[in-house]
Tab-separated table of C-alpha atoms in Angstrom:
chain	number	residue	atom	x	y	z
O	1	MET	CA	-34.001	13.409	-64.149
O	2	PRO	CA	-32.604	16.204	-61.944
O	3	SER	CA	-34.939	17.371	-59.217
O	4	GLU	CA	-35.173	19.150	-55.917
O	5	ASP	CA	-33.057	16.268	-54.599
O	6	THR	CA	-30.147	17.650	-56.624
O	7	LEU	CA	-30.584	21.033	-54.949
O	8	ALA	CA	-30.828	19.354	-51.531
O	9	ARG	CA	-27.613	17.389	-52.130
O	10	LEU	CA	-25.785	20.487	-53.343
O	11	THR	CA	-27.077	22.426	-50.334
O	12	ALA	CA	-25.663	19.715	-48.045
O	13	VAL	CA	-22.272	19.871	-49.770
O	14	ILE	CA	-22.171	23.669	-49.494
O	15	GLU	CA	-23.133	23.458	-45.807
O	16	SER	CA	-20.323	20.948	-45.227
O	17	ARG	CA	-17.838	23.390	-46.759
O	18	LYS	CA	-18.675	26.262	-44.413
O	19	PRO	CA	-15.685	27.270	-42.301
O	20	SER	CA	-17.830	26.612	-39.202
O	21	ALA	CA	-18.255	23.002	-40.401
O	22	GLY	CA	-14.522	22.589	-40.949
O	23	GLY	CA	-14.398	23.597	-44.611
O	24	ASP	CA	-10.793	24.183	-45.663
O	25	PRO	CA	-10.246	27.234	-47.910
O	26	GLU	CA	-7.060	25.589	-49.194
O	27	LYS	CA	-8.977	22.543	-50.476
O	28	SER	CA	-12.487	23.803	-51.291
O	29	TYR	CA	-13.642	26.567	-53.620
O	30	VAL	CA	-16.841	27.000	-51.582
O	31	ALA	CA	-14.896	27.213	-48.316
O	32	ARG	CA	-12.604	29.798	-49.916
O	33	LEU	CA	-15.557	31.934	-51.063
O	34	LEU	CA	-17.244	31.725	-47.671
O	35	HIS	CA	-13.970	32.409	-45.844
O	36	LYS	CA	-13.421	35.553	-47.936
O	37	GLY	CA	-16.906	36.753	-47.028
O	38	PRO	CA	-19.839	38.307	-48.849
O	39	ASP	CA	-17.789	40.554	-51.129
O	40	ALA	CA	-16.251	37.479	-52.772
O	41	PHE	CA	-19.424	35.519	-53.490
O	42	LEU	CA	-21.544	38.582	-54.249
O	43	LYS	CA	-18.981	39.658	-56.848
O	44	LYS	CA	-19.209	36.173	-58.393
O	45	ILE	CA	-23.011	36.433	-58.514
O	46	GLY	CA	-22.694	39.707	-60.421
O	47	GLU	CA	-20.182	38.201	-62.838
O	48	GLU	CA	-22.285	35.098	-63.431
O	49	ALA	CA	-25.472	37.136	-63.947
O	50	THR	CA	-23.653	39.151	-66.604
O	51	GLU	CA	-22.468	35.928	-68.254
O	52	VAL	CA	-26.067	34.638	-68.357
O	53	VAL	CA	-27.128	37.843	-70.104
O	54	MET	CA	-24.245	37.603	-72.572
O	55	ALA	CA	-24.993	33.937	-73.342
O	56	ALA	CA	-28.659	34.774	-73.951
O	57	LYS	CA	-27.726	37.663	-76.230
O	58	ASP	CA	-25.347	35.369	-78.121
O	59	ALA	CA	-28.099	32.748	-78.468
O	60	ASP	CA	-30.308	35.411	-80.070
O	61	HIS	CA	-27.661	35.656	-82.786
O	62	GLY	CA	-27.007	31.969	-83.409
O	63	GLY	CA	-24.892	31.172	-80.367
O	64	ALA	CA	-25.218	27.889	-78.484
O	65	ARG	CA	-28.300	27.829	-76.266
O	66	ASP	CA	-26.680	25.297	-73.933
O	67	LYS	CA	-24.266	28.069	-72.910
O	68	ILE	CA	-27.236	29.788	-71.246
O	69	VAL	CA	-27.838	26.664	-69.152
O	70	ALA	CA	-24.170	26.395	-68.196
O	71	GLU	CA	-23.986	30.034	-67.133
O	72	MET	CA	-27.307	29.805	-65.274
O	73	ALA	CA	-25.972	26.777	-63.386
O	74	ASP	CA	-22.976	28.891	-62.321
O	75	LEU	CA	-25.319	31.693	-61.231
O	76	TRP	CA	-27.550	29.322	-59.247
O	77	PHE	CA	-24.519	27.706	-57.621
O	78	HIS	CA	-23.074	31.014	-56.436
O	79	GLY	CA	-26.546	32.077	-55.306
O	80	MET	CA	-26.719	28.910	-53.223
O	81	VAL	CA	-23.385	29.796	-51.625
O	82	ALA	CA	-24.848	33.192	-50.696
O	83	LEU	CA	-28.001	31.550	-49.319
O	84	ALA	CA	-25.872	29.257	-47.138
O	85	HIS	CA	-23.917	32.211	-45.776
O	86	TYR	CA	-27.172	33.846	-44.694
O	87	GLY	CA	-28.582	30.658	-43.149
O	88	LEU	CA	-30.961	30.005	-46.038
O	89	SER	CA	-31.193	27.298	-48.681
O	90	ALA	CA	-32.529	26.431	-52.111
O	91	ALA	CA	-35.526	24.893	-50.318
O	92	ASP	CA	-36.415	28.382	-49.046
O	93	VAL	CA	-36.381	29.693	-52.619
O	94	VAL	CA	-38.450	26.746	-53.870
O	95	ALA	CA	-40.959	27.404	-51.066
O	96	GLU	CA	-41.191	31.058	-52.107
O	97	LEU	CA	-41.755	30.074	-55.737
O	98	ALA	CA	-44.458	27.646	-54.619
O	99	ARG	CA	-46.079	30.416	-52.563
O	100	ARG	CA	-46.187	32.599	-55.666
O	101	GLU	CA	-47.543	29.849	-57.892
O	102	GLY	CA	-50.902	30.791	-59.321
O	103	LEU	CA	-50.428	34.505	-58.669
O	104	SER	CA	-49.944	36.698	-61.659
O	105	GLY	CA	-46.712	38.661	-61.598
O	106	ILE	CA	-48.736	41.862	-61.407
O	107	GLU	CA	-50.707	40.598	-58.368
O	108	GLU	CA	-47.559	39.350	-56.650
O	109	LYS	CA	-45.766	42.673	-57.125
O	110	ALA	CA	-48.799	44.605	-55.827
O	111	LEU	CA	-48.982	42.377	-52.733
O	112	ARG	CA	-45.268	42.907	-52.096
O	113	LYS	CA	-45.718	46.702	-52.254
O	114	VAL	CA	-48.630	46.538	-49.774
O	115	ARG	CA	-46.516	44.434	-47.383
O	116	GLU	CA	-43.595	46.880	-47.670
O	117	ARG	CA	-45.882	49.842	-46.873
O	118	GLU	CA	-47.276	47.976	-43.872
O	119	GLY	CA	-43.746	47.279	-42.646
O	120	GLY	CA	-44.014	43.506	-42.984
């Protein structure tokens, strides 16, 4: 069964494709995205997010639900490329989700607003 180990392995592959790690934009899609800079991978995140929405809308009308999973995988992947660019990883996101576990969404949002007002 897939697990956090899958995210850790994918993170390692993405890290190895960074131009600073010798990733070759001619041979690696990830290296090409990172070489082009944030505009390239942020555009892909926007496209993939839209495709997730479209797949979900289609599923509401009899479309294949597995298309949602496929599009979400693309979105997560491109998000992981962005995280790597900014020196972050999927583990950071998992840690944030764990931190929020047990908080209601309303509580979590209120706490975030308090922190923003306090400048932290």
